[in-house]
Amino acid sequence: MAPYRSWMSRRQDCPGHLSEEFKKGVVEFVDFVERNLTFIDSLGRILCPSTKCKNRIRDEIFWVKKHLCDRGFMERYTNWTAHGEERCVEQDATNVTQEHEEENTNPYVDMVIDAAGDNLNVMEGLEEDPNPSASKFYKLLRSADEPFWDGCTKHTILSAVTQLVNLKSEFNMSESCYN
């Protein structure tokens, strides 16, 4: 971790309050992003590097600052590459590999795994068939990577279904309209 970014891991001070060093660092981060206008979308939103959003969700700068103060930065995001900073060459190969793997993960797989929470107990070497609940979970994971139709590269079955459910909820659609 670069010395000037060590503040990212010290979000709270001894009494458990948000440290002044962290607050200044968040302001420094936001100033950096605002100087790189190409990373702000037309609605004024940026990728949120909080531990929950992990640079997968865009939000307004006010909310990104709030997420960072509430949750902190995601692990090992000391090089702000998703916000316009040049990739640091002093990173070792393992950090680059882990960062590359994280960038290529399917957010819908992450969503399913997050939803499973503590119930997800993967045990390697088992030769018995999974129980019905586990089978349902594995089917859901497969649908997260299965293309919506042959040749489709933009959507999976799970992404299409979740977007449809989101539309139903967002626009308060009746069941008959939705069906």
PDB file of C-alpha atoms in Angstrom, residues 106-174:
ATOM      1  CA  ASN A 106     -20.146 -11.546 -13.162  1.00  0.00           C
ATOM      2  CA  PRO A 107     -22.128  -9.220 -10.863  1.00  0.00           C
ATOM      3  CA  TYR A 108     -25.138 -11.549 -11.030  1.00  0.00           C
ATOM      4  CA  VAL A 109     -23.054 -14.463  -9.697  1.00  0.00           C
ATOM      5  CA  ASP A 110     -21.913 -12.172  -6.882  1.00  0.00           C
ATOM      6  CA  MET A 111     -25.540 -11.222  -6.236  1.00  0.00           C
ATOM      7  CA  VAL A 112     -26.587 -14.889  -5.932  1.00  0.00           C
ATOM      8  CA  ILE A 113     -23.669 -15.669  -3.629  1.00  0.00           C
ATOM      9  CA  ASP A 114     -24.432 -12.591  -1.492  1.00  0.00           C
ATOM     10  CA  ALA A 115     -28.085 -13.665  -1.271  1.00  0.00           C
ATOM     11  CA  ALA A 116     -27.059 -17.148  -0.112  1.00  0.00           C
ATOM     12  CA  GLY A 117     -25.042 -15.559   2.697  1.00  0.00           C
ATOM     13  CA  ASP A 118     -24.134 -17.904   5.526  1.00  0.00           C
ATOM     14  CA  ASN A 119     -26.207 -20.699   3.989  1.00  0.00           C
ATOM     15  CA  LEU A 120     -23.540 -21.147   1.323  1.00  0.00           C
ATOM     16  CA  ASN A 121     -21.316 -23.895   2.605  1.00  0.00           C
ATOM     17  CA  VAL A 122     -19.217 -25.293  -0.224  1.00  0.00           C
ATOM     18  CA  MET A 123     -17.581 -28.562   0.706  1.00  0.00           C
ATOM     19  CA  GLU A 124     -15.154 -30.034  -1.809  1.00  0.00           C
ATOM     20  CA  GLY A 125     -14.812 -33.745  -2.393  1.00  0.00           C
ATOM     21  CA  LEU A 126     -18.444 -34.681  -1.731  1.00  0.00           C
ATOM     22  CA  GLU A 127     -19.681 -37.391  -4.066  1.00  0.00           C
ATOM     23  CA  GLU A 128     -23.357 -37.360  -3.135  1.00  0.00           C
ATOM     24  CA  ASP A 129     -26.022 -35.430  -5.001  1.00  0.00           C
ATOM     25  CA  PRO A 130     -26.869 -32.012  -3.577  1.00  0.00           C
ATOM     26  CA  ASN A 131     -30.119 -31.624  -1.669  1.00  0.00           C
ATOM     27  CA  PRO A 132     -33.050 -29.895  -3.447  1.00  0.00           C
ATOM     28  CA  SER A 133     -32.192 -26.507  -1.956  1.00  0.00           C
ATOM     29  CA  ALA A 134     -28.572 -26.748  -3.123  1.00  0.00           C
ATOM     30  CA  SER A 135     -29.684 -27.967  -6.561  1.00  0.00           C
ATOM     31  CA  LYS A 136     -31.891 -24.893  -6.903  1.00  0.00           C
ATOM     32  CA  PHE A 137     -28.973 -22.682  -5.900  1.00  0.00           C
ATOM     33  CA  TYR A 138     -26.609 -24.310  -8.438  1.00  0.00           C
ATOM     34  CA  LYS A 139     -29.250 -23.931 -11.158  1.00  0.00           C
ATOM     35  CA  LEU A 140     -29.503 -20.222 -10.305  1.00  0.00           C
ATOM     36  CA  LEU A 141     -25.715 -19.888 -10.499  1.00  0.00           C
ATOM     37  CA  ARG A 142     -25.681 -21.575 -13.920  1.00  0.00           C
ATOM     38  CA  SER A 143     -28.379 -19.185 -15.157  1.00  0.00           C
ATOM     39  CA  ALA A 144     -26.163 -16.277 -14.097  1.00  0.00           C
ATOM     40  CA  ASP A 145     -23.645 -17.315 -16.763  1.00  0.00           C
ATOM     41  CA  GLU A 146     -26.000 -18.798 -19.365  1.00  0.00           C
ATOM     42  CA  PRO A 147     -26.614 -16.440 -22.304  1.00  0.00           C
ATOM     43  CA  PHE A 148     -30.190 -15.251 -22.798  1.00  0.00           C
ATOM     44  CA  TRP A 149     -30.088 -16.710 -26.317  1.00  0.00           C
ATOM     45  CA  ASP A 150     -27.353 -18.259 -28.450  1.00  0.00           C
ATOM     46  CA  GLY A 151     -24.946 -15.555 -29.521  1.00  0.00           C
ATOM     47  CA  CYS A 152     -26.108 -13.026 -26.916  1.00  0.00           C
ATOM     48  CA  THR A 153     -23.108 -11.523 -25.152  1.00  0.00           C
ATOM     49  CA  LYS A 154     -24.815  -8.692 -23.292  1.00  0.00           C
ATOM     50  CA  HIS A 155     -27.412 -10.505 -21.147  1.00  0.00           C
ATOM     51  CA  THR A 156     -27.753 -13.760 -19.235  1.00  0.00           C
ATOM     52  CA  ILE A 157     -31.009 -15.429 -18.196  1.00  0.00           C
ATOM     53  CA  LEU A 158     -30.592 -14.142 -14.644  1.00  0.00           C
ATOM     54  CA  SER A 159     -29.750 -10.591 -15.734  1.00  0.00           C
ATOM     55  CA  ALA A 160     -32.842 -10.445 -17.957  1.00  0.00           C
ATOM     56  CA  VAL A 161     -35.141 -11.777 -15.227  1.00  0.00           C
ATOM     57  CA  THR A 162     -33.756  -9.423 -12.585  1.00  0.00           C
ATOM     58  CA  GLN A 163     -34.144  -6.443 -14.910  1.00  0.00           C
ATOM     59  CA  LEU A 164     -37.751  -7.433 -15.631  1.00  0.00           C
ATOM     60  CA  VAL A 165     -38.520  -7.772 -11.923  1.00  0.00           C
ATOM     61  CA  ASN A 166     -36.848  -4.406 -11.347  1.00  0.00           C
ATOM     62  CA  LEU A 167     -39.071  -2.800 -14.012  1.00  0.00           C
ATOM     63  CA  LYS A 168     -42.164  -4.360 -12.436  1.00  0.00           C
ATOM     64  CA  SER A 169     -41.231  -2.985  -9.048  1.00  0.00           C
ATOM     65  CA  GLU A 170     -40.018   0.419 -10.265  1.00  0.00           C
ATOM     66  CA  PHE A 171     -43.163   1.172 -12.250  1.00  0.00           C
ATOM     67  CA  ASN A 172     -45.573  -0.572  -9.866  1.00  0.00           C
ATOM     68  CA  MET A 173     -46.876  -2.852 -12.610  1.00  0.00           C
ATOM     69  CA  SER A 174     -49.792  -5.149 -11.857  1.00  0.00           C
TER      70      SER A 174
END
